[in-house]
PDB file of C-alpha atoms in Angstrom:
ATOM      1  CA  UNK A   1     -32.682 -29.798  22.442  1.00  0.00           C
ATOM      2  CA  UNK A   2     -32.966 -26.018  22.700  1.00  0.00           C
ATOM      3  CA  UNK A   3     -30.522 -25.564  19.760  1.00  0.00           C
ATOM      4  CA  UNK A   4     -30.446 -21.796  17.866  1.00  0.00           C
ATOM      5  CA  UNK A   5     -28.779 -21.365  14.608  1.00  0.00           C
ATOM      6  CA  UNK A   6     -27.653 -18.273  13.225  1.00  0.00           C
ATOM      7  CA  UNK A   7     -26.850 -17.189   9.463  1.00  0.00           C
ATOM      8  CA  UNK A   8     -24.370 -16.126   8.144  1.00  0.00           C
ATOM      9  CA  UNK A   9     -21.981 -16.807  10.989  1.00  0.00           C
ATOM     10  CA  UNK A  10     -19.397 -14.299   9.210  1.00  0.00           C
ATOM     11  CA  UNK A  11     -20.129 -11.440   6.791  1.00  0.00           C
ATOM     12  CA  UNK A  12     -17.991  -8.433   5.075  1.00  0.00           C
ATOM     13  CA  UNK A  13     -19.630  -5.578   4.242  1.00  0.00           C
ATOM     14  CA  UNK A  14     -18.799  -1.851   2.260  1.00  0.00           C
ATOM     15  CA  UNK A  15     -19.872   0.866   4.408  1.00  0.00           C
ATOM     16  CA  UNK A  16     -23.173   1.810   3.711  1.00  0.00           C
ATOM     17  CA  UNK A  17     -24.594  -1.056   2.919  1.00  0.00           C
ATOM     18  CA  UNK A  18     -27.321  -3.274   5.049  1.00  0.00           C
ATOM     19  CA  UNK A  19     -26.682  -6.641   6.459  1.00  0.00           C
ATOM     20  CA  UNK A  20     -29.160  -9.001   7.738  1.00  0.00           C
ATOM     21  CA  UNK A  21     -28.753 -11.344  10.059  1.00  0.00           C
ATOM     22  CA  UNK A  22     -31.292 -14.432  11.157  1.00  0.00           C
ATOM     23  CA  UNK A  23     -31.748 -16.277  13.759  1.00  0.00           C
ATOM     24  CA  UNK A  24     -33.864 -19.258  14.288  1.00  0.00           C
ATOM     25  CA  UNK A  25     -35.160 -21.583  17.175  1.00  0.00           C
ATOM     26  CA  UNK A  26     -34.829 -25.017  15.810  1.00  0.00           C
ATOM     27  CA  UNK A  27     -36.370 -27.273  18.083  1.00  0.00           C
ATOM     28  CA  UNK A  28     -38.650 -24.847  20.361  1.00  0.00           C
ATOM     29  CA  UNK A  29     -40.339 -21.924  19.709  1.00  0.00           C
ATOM     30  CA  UNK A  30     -39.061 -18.898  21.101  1.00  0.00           C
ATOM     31  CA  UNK A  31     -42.133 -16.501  22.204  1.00  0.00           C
ATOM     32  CA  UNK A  32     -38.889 -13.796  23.090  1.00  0.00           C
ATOM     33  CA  UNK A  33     -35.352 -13.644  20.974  1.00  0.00           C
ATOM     34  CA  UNK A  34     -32.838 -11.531  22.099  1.00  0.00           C
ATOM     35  CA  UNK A  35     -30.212  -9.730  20.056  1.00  0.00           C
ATOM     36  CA  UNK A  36     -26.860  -9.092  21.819  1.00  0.00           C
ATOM     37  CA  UNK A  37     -23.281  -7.246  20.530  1.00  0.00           C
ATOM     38  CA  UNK A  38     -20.416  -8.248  22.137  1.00  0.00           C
ATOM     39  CA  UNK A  39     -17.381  -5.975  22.100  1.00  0.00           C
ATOM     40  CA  UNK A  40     -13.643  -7.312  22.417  1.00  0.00           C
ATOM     41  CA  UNK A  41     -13.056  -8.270  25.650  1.00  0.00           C
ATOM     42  CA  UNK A  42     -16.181  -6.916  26.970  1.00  0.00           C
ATOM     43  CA  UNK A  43     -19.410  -8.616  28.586  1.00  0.00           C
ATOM     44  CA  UNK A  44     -22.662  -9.289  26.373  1.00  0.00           C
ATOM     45  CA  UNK A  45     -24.094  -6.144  25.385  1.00  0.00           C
ATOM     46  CA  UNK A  46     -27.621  -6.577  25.416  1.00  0.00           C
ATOM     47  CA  UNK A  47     -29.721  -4.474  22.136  1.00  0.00           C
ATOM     48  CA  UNK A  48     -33.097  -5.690  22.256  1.00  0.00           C
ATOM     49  CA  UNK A  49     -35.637  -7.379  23.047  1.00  0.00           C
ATOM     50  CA  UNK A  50     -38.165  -8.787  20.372  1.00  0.00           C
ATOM     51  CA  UNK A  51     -41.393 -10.422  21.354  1.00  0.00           C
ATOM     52  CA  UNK A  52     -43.368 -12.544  18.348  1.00  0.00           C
ATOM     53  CA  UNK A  53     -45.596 -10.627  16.632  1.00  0.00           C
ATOM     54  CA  UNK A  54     -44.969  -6.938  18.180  1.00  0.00           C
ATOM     55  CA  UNK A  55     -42.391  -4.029  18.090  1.00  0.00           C
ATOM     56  CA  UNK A  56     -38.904  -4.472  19.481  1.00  0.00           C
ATOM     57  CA  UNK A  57     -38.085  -2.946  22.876  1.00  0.00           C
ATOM     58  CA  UNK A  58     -34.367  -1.487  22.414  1.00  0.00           C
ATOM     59  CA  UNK A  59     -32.382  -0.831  25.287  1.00  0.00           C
ATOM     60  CA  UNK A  60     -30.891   2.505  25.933  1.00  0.00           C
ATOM     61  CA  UNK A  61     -28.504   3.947  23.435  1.00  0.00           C
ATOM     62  CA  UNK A  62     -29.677   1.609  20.599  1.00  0.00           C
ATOM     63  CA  UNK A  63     -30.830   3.292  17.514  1.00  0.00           C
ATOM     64  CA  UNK A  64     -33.768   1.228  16.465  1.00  0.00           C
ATOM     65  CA  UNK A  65     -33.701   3.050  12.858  1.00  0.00           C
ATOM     66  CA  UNK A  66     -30.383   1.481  12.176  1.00  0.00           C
ATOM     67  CA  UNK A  67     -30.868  -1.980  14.222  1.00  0.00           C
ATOM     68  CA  UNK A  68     -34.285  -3.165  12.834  1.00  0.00           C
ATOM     69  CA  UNK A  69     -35.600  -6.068  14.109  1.00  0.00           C
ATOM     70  CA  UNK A  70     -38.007  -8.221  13.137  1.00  0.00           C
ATOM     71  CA  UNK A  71     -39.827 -11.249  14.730  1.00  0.00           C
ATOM     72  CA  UNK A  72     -42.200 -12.747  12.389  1.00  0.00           C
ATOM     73  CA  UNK A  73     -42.733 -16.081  13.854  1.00  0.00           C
ATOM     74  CA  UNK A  74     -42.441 -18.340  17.070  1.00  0.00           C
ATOM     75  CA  UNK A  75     -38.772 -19.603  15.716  1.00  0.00           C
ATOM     76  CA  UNK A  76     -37.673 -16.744  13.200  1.00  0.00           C
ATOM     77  CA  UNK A  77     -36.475 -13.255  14.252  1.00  0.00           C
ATOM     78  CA  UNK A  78     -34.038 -10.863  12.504  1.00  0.00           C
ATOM     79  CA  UNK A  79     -31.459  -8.418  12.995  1.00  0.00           C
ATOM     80  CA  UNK A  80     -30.903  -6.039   9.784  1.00  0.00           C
ATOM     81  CA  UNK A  81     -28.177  -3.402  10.271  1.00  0.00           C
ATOM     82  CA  UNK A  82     -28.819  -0.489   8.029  1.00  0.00           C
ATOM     83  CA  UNK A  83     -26.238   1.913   6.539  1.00  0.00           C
ATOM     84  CA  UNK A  84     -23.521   0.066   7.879  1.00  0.00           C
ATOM     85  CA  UNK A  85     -20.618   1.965   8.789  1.00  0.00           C
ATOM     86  CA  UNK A  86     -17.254   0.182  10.606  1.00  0.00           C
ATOM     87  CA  UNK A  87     -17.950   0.960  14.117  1.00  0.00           C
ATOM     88  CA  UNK A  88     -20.769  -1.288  13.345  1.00  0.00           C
ATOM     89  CA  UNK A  89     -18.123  -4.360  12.954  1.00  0.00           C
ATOM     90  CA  UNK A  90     -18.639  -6.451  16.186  1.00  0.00           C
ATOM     91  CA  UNK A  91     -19.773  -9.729  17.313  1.00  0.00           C
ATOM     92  CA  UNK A  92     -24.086 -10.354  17.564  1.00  0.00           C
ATOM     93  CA  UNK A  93     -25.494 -12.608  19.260  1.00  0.00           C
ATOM     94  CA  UNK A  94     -28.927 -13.861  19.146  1.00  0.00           C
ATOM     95  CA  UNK A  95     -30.365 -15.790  21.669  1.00  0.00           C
ATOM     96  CA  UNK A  96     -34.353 -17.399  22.234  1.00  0.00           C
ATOM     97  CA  UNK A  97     -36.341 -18.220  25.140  1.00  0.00           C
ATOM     98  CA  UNK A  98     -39.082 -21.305  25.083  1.00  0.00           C
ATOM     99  CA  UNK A  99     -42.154 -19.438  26.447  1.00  0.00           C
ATOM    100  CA  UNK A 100     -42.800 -20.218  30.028  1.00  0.00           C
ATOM    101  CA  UNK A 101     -39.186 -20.747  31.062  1.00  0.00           C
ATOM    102  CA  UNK A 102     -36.589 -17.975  32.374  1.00  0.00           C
ATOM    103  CA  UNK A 103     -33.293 -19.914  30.317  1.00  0.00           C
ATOM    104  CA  UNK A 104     -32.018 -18.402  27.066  1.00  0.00           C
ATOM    105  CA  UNK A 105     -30.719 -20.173  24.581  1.00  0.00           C
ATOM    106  CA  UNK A 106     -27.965 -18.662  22.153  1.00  0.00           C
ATOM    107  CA  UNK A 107     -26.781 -18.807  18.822  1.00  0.00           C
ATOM    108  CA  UNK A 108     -23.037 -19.190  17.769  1.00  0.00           C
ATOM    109  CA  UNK A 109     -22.618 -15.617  16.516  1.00  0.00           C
ATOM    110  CA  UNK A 110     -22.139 -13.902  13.771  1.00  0.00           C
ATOM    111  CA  UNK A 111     -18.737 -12.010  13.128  1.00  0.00           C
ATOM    112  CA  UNK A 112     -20.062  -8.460  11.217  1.00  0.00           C
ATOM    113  CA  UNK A 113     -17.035  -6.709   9.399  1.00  0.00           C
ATOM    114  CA  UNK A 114     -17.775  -3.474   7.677  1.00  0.00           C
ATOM    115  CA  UNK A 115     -14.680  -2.130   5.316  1.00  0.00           C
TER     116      UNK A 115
ATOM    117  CA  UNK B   1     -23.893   0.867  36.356  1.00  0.00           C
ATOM    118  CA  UNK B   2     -22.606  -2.900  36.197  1.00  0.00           C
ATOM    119  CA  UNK B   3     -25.019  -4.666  38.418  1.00  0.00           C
ATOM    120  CA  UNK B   4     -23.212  -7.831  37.830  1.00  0.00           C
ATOM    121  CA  UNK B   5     -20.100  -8.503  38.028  1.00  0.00           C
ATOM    122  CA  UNK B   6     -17.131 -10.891  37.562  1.00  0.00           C
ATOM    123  CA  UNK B   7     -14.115  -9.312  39.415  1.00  0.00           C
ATOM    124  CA  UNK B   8     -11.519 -11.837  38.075  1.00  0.00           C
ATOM    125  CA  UNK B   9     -10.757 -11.863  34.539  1.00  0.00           C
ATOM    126  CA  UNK B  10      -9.153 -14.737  34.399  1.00  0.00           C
ATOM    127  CA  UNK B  11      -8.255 -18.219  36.512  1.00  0.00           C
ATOM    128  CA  UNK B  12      -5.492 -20.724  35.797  1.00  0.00           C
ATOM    129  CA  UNK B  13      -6.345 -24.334  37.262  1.00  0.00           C
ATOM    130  CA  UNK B  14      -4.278 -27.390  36.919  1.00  0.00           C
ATOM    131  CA  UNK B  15      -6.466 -30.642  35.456  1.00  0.00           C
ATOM    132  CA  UNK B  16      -8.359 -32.486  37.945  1.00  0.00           C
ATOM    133  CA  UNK B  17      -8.069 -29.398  40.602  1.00  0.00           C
ATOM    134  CA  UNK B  18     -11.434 -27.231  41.566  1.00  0.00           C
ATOM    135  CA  UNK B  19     -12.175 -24.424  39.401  1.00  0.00           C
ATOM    136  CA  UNK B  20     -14.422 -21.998  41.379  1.00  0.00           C
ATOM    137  CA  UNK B  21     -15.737 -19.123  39.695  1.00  0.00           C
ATOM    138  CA  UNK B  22     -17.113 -15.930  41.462  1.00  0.00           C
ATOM    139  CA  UNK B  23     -19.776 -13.527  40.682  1.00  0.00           C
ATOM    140  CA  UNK B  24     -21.697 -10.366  42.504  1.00  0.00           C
ATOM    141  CA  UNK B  25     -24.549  -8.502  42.179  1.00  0.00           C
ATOM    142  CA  UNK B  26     -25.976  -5.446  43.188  1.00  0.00           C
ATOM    143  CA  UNK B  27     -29.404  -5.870  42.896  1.00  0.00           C
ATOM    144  CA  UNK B  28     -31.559  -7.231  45.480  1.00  0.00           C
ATOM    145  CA  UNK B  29     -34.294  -7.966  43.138  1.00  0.00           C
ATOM    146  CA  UNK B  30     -32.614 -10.618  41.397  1.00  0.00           C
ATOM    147  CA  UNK B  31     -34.288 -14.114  41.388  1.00  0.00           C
ATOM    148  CA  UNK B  32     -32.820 -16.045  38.780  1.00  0.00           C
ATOM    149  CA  UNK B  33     -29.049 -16.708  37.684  1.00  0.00           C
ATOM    150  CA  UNK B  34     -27.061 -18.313  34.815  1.00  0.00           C
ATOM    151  CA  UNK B  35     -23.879 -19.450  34.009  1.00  0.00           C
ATOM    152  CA  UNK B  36     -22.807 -19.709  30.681  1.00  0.00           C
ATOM    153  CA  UNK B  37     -19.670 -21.077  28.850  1.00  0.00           C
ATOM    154  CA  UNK B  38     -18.198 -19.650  25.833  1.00  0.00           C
ATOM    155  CA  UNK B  39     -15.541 -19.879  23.297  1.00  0.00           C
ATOM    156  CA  UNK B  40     -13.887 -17.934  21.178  1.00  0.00           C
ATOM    157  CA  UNK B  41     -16.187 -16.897  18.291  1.00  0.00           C
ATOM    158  CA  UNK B  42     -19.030 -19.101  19.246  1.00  0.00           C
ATOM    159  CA  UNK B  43     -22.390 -18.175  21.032  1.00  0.00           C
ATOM    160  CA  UNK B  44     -22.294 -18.813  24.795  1.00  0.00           C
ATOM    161  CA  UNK B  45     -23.617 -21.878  25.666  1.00  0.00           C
ATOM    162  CA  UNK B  46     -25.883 -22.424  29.014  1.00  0.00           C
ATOM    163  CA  UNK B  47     -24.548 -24.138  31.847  1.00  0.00           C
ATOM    164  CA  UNK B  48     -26.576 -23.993  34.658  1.00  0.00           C
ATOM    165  CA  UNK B  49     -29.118 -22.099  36.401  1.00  0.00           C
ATOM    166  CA  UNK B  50     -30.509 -21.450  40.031  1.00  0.00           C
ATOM    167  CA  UNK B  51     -33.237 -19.608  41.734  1.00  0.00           C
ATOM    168  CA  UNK B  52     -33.611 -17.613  44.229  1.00  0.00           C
ATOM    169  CA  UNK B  53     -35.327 -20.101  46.254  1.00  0.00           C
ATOM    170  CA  UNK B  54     -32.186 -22.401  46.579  1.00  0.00           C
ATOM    171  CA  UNK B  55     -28.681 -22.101  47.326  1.00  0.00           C
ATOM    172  CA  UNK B  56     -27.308 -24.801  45.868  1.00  0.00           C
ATOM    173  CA  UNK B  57     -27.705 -26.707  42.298  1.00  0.00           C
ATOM    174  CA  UNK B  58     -25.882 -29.324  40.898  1.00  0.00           C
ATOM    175  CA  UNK B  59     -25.404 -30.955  37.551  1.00  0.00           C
ATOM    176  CA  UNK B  60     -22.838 -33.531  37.050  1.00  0.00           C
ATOM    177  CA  UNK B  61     -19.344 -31.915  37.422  1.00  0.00           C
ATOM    178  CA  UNK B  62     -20.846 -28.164  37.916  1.00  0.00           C
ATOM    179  CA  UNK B  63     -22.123 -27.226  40.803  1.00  0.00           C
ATOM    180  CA  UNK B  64     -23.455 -23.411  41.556  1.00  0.00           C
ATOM    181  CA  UNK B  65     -23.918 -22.149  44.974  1.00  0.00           C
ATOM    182  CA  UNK B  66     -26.005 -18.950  45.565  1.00  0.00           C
ATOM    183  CA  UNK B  67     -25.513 -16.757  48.852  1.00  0.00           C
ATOM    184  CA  UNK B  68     -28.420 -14.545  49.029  1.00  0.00           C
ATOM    185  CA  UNK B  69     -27.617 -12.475  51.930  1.00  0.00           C
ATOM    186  CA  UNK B  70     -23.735 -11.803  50.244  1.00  0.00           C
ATOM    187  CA  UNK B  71     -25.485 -11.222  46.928  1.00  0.00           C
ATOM    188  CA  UNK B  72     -22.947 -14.125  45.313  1.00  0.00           C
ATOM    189  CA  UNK B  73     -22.924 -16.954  43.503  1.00  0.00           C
ATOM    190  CA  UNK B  74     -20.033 -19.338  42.331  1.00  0.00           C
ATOM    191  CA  UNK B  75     -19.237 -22.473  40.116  1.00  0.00           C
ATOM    192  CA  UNK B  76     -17.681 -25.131  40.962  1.00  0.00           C
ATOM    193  CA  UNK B  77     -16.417 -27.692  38.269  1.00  0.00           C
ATOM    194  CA  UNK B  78     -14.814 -30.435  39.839  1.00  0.00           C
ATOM    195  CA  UNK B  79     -13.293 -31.823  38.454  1.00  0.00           C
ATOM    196  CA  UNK B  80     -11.370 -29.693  36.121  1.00  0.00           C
ATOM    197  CA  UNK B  81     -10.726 -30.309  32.389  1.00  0.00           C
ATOM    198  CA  UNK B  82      -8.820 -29.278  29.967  1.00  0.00           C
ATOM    199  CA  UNK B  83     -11.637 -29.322  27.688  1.00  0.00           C
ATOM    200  CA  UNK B  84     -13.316 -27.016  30.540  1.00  0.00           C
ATOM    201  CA  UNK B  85     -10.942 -23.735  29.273  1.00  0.00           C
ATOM    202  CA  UNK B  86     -13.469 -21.347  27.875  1.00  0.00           C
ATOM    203  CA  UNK B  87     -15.067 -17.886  29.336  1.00  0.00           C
ATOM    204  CA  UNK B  88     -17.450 -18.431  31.616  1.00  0.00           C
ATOM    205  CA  UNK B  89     -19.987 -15.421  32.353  1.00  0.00           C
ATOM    206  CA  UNK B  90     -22.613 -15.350  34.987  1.00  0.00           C
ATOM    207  CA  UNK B  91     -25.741 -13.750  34.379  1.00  0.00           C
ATOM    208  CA  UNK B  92     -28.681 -12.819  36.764  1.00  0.00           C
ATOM    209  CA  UNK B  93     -32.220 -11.455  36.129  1.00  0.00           C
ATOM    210  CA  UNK B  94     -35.406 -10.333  38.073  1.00  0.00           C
ATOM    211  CA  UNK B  95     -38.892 -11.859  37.836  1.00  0.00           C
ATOM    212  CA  UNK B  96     -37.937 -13.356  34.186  1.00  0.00           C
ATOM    213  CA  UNK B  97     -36.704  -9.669  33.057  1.00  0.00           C
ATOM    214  CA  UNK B  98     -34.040  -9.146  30.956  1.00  0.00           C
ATOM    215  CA  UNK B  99     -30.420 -10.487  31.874  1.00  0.00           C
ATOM    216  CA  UNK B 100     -27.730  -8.862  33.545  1.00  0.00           C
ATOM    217  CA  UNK B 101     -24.190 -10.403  32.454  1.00  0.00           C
ATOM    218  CA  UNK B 102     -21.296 -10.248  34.207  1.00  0.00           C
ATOM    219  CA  UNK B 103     -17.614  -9.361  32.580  1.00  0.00           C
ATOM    220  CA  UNK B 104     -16.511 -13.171  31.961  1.00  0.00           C
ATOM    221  CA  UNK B 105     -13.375 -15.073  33.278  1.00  0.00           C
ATOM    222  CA  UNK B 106     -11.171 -16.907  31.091  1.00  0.00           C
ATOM    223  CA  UNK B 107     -10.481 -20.264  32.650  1.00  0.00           C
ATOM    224  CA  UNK B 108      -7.510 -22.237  31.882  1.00  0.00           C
ATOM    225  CA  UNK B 109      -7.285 -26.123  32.900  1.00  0.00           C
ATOM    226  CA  UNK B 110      -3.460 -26.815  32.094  1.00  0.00           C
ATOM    227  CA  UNK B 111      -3.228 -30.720  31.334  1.00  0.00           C
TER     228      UNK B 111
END
């Protein structure tokens, strides 16, 4: 149980354009998803934090213009990077949290390149 | 300000050894903790947890201990496989807030 997918796990991008990025609960749903960027050889990176149904709550630093972030439903939420430009190329992570329980539960990734 | 942290980046182990992990934190406010395991280009995966109300959980070949009053927590995986070489990152969180994540270490169980 508890399993979160991600899609697409990789993508290559020209600067400039946008890139979306799901993720999805598949076996609970996830009242709060979390959207993480992981740097090389750095710690998880935390972006924001999306609750079902209402605005995003960006951490500090994070332009919420360019990282929009939606999260329509209990097991859907998205990440859609906007004008993409190559200091944008990293790794995101998403990860979901079954309401009433402290545990998250990530995806695998997805590997952003932007040329 | 890293208000969790992993001060080893990485730990070599031979196979069927101990393999203890260490993490600190900073914040007194902490109640909850996580260890994670993760490989390269993959999405951590969750380990196990503890509260503040214990100091010791165990699950199988993992065990974590918490010391409240040190504000530190290890792993243990005993023990060790080679299938067991991944980064492991600690994570810690107040009152079911937002998680704090540690640097990582890089494990390595040579057969």
């Amino acid at each position: 149980g508890a399993v979160v997918s991600q899609h697409p796990s990789r993508v290559i991008c020209k600067s400039g354009t946008s890139v979306k990025i799901e993720c999805r609960s598949l076996d609970f749903q996830a009242t709060t998803m979390f959207w993480y960027r992981q740097f090389p050889k750095k710690s998880l990176m935390l972006m924001a934090t999306s609750n079902e149904g209402s605005k995003a709550t960006y951490e500090q630093g994070v332009e919420k213009d360019k990282f929009l972030i939606n999260h329509a439903s209990l097991t859907l939420s998205t990440l859609t990077v906007t004008s993409a430009h190559p200091e944008d190329s990293s790794f995101y992570i998403c990860s979901a949290r079954p309401a009433g329980g402290p545990t998250q539960y990530f995806g695998p990734g997805t590997r952003l390149t932007v040329l | 300000d890293q208000q969790v942290k992993q001060n080893s980046p990485s730990l070599s182990v031979q196979e069927g050894r101990i393999s203890i992990l260490n993490c600190d934190y900073t914040n007194s406010m902490f109640d909850y903790f996580l260890w994670y395991k993760k490989y390269p280009a993959e999405g951590p995966t969750f380990l196990i947890s503890i509260s503040s109300i214990k100091d010791k959980n165990e699950d199988g070949r993992f065990t974590v201990f918490l010391n409240k009053s040190a504000k530190h927590l290890s792993l243990h995986i005993v023990p060790s496989q080679p299938g067991d070489s991944a980064v492991y990152f600690c994570a810690a969180s107040a009152r079911f807030n937002k998680f704090y994540f540690g640097s990582g270490t890089k494990l390595n169980v040579k057969p």
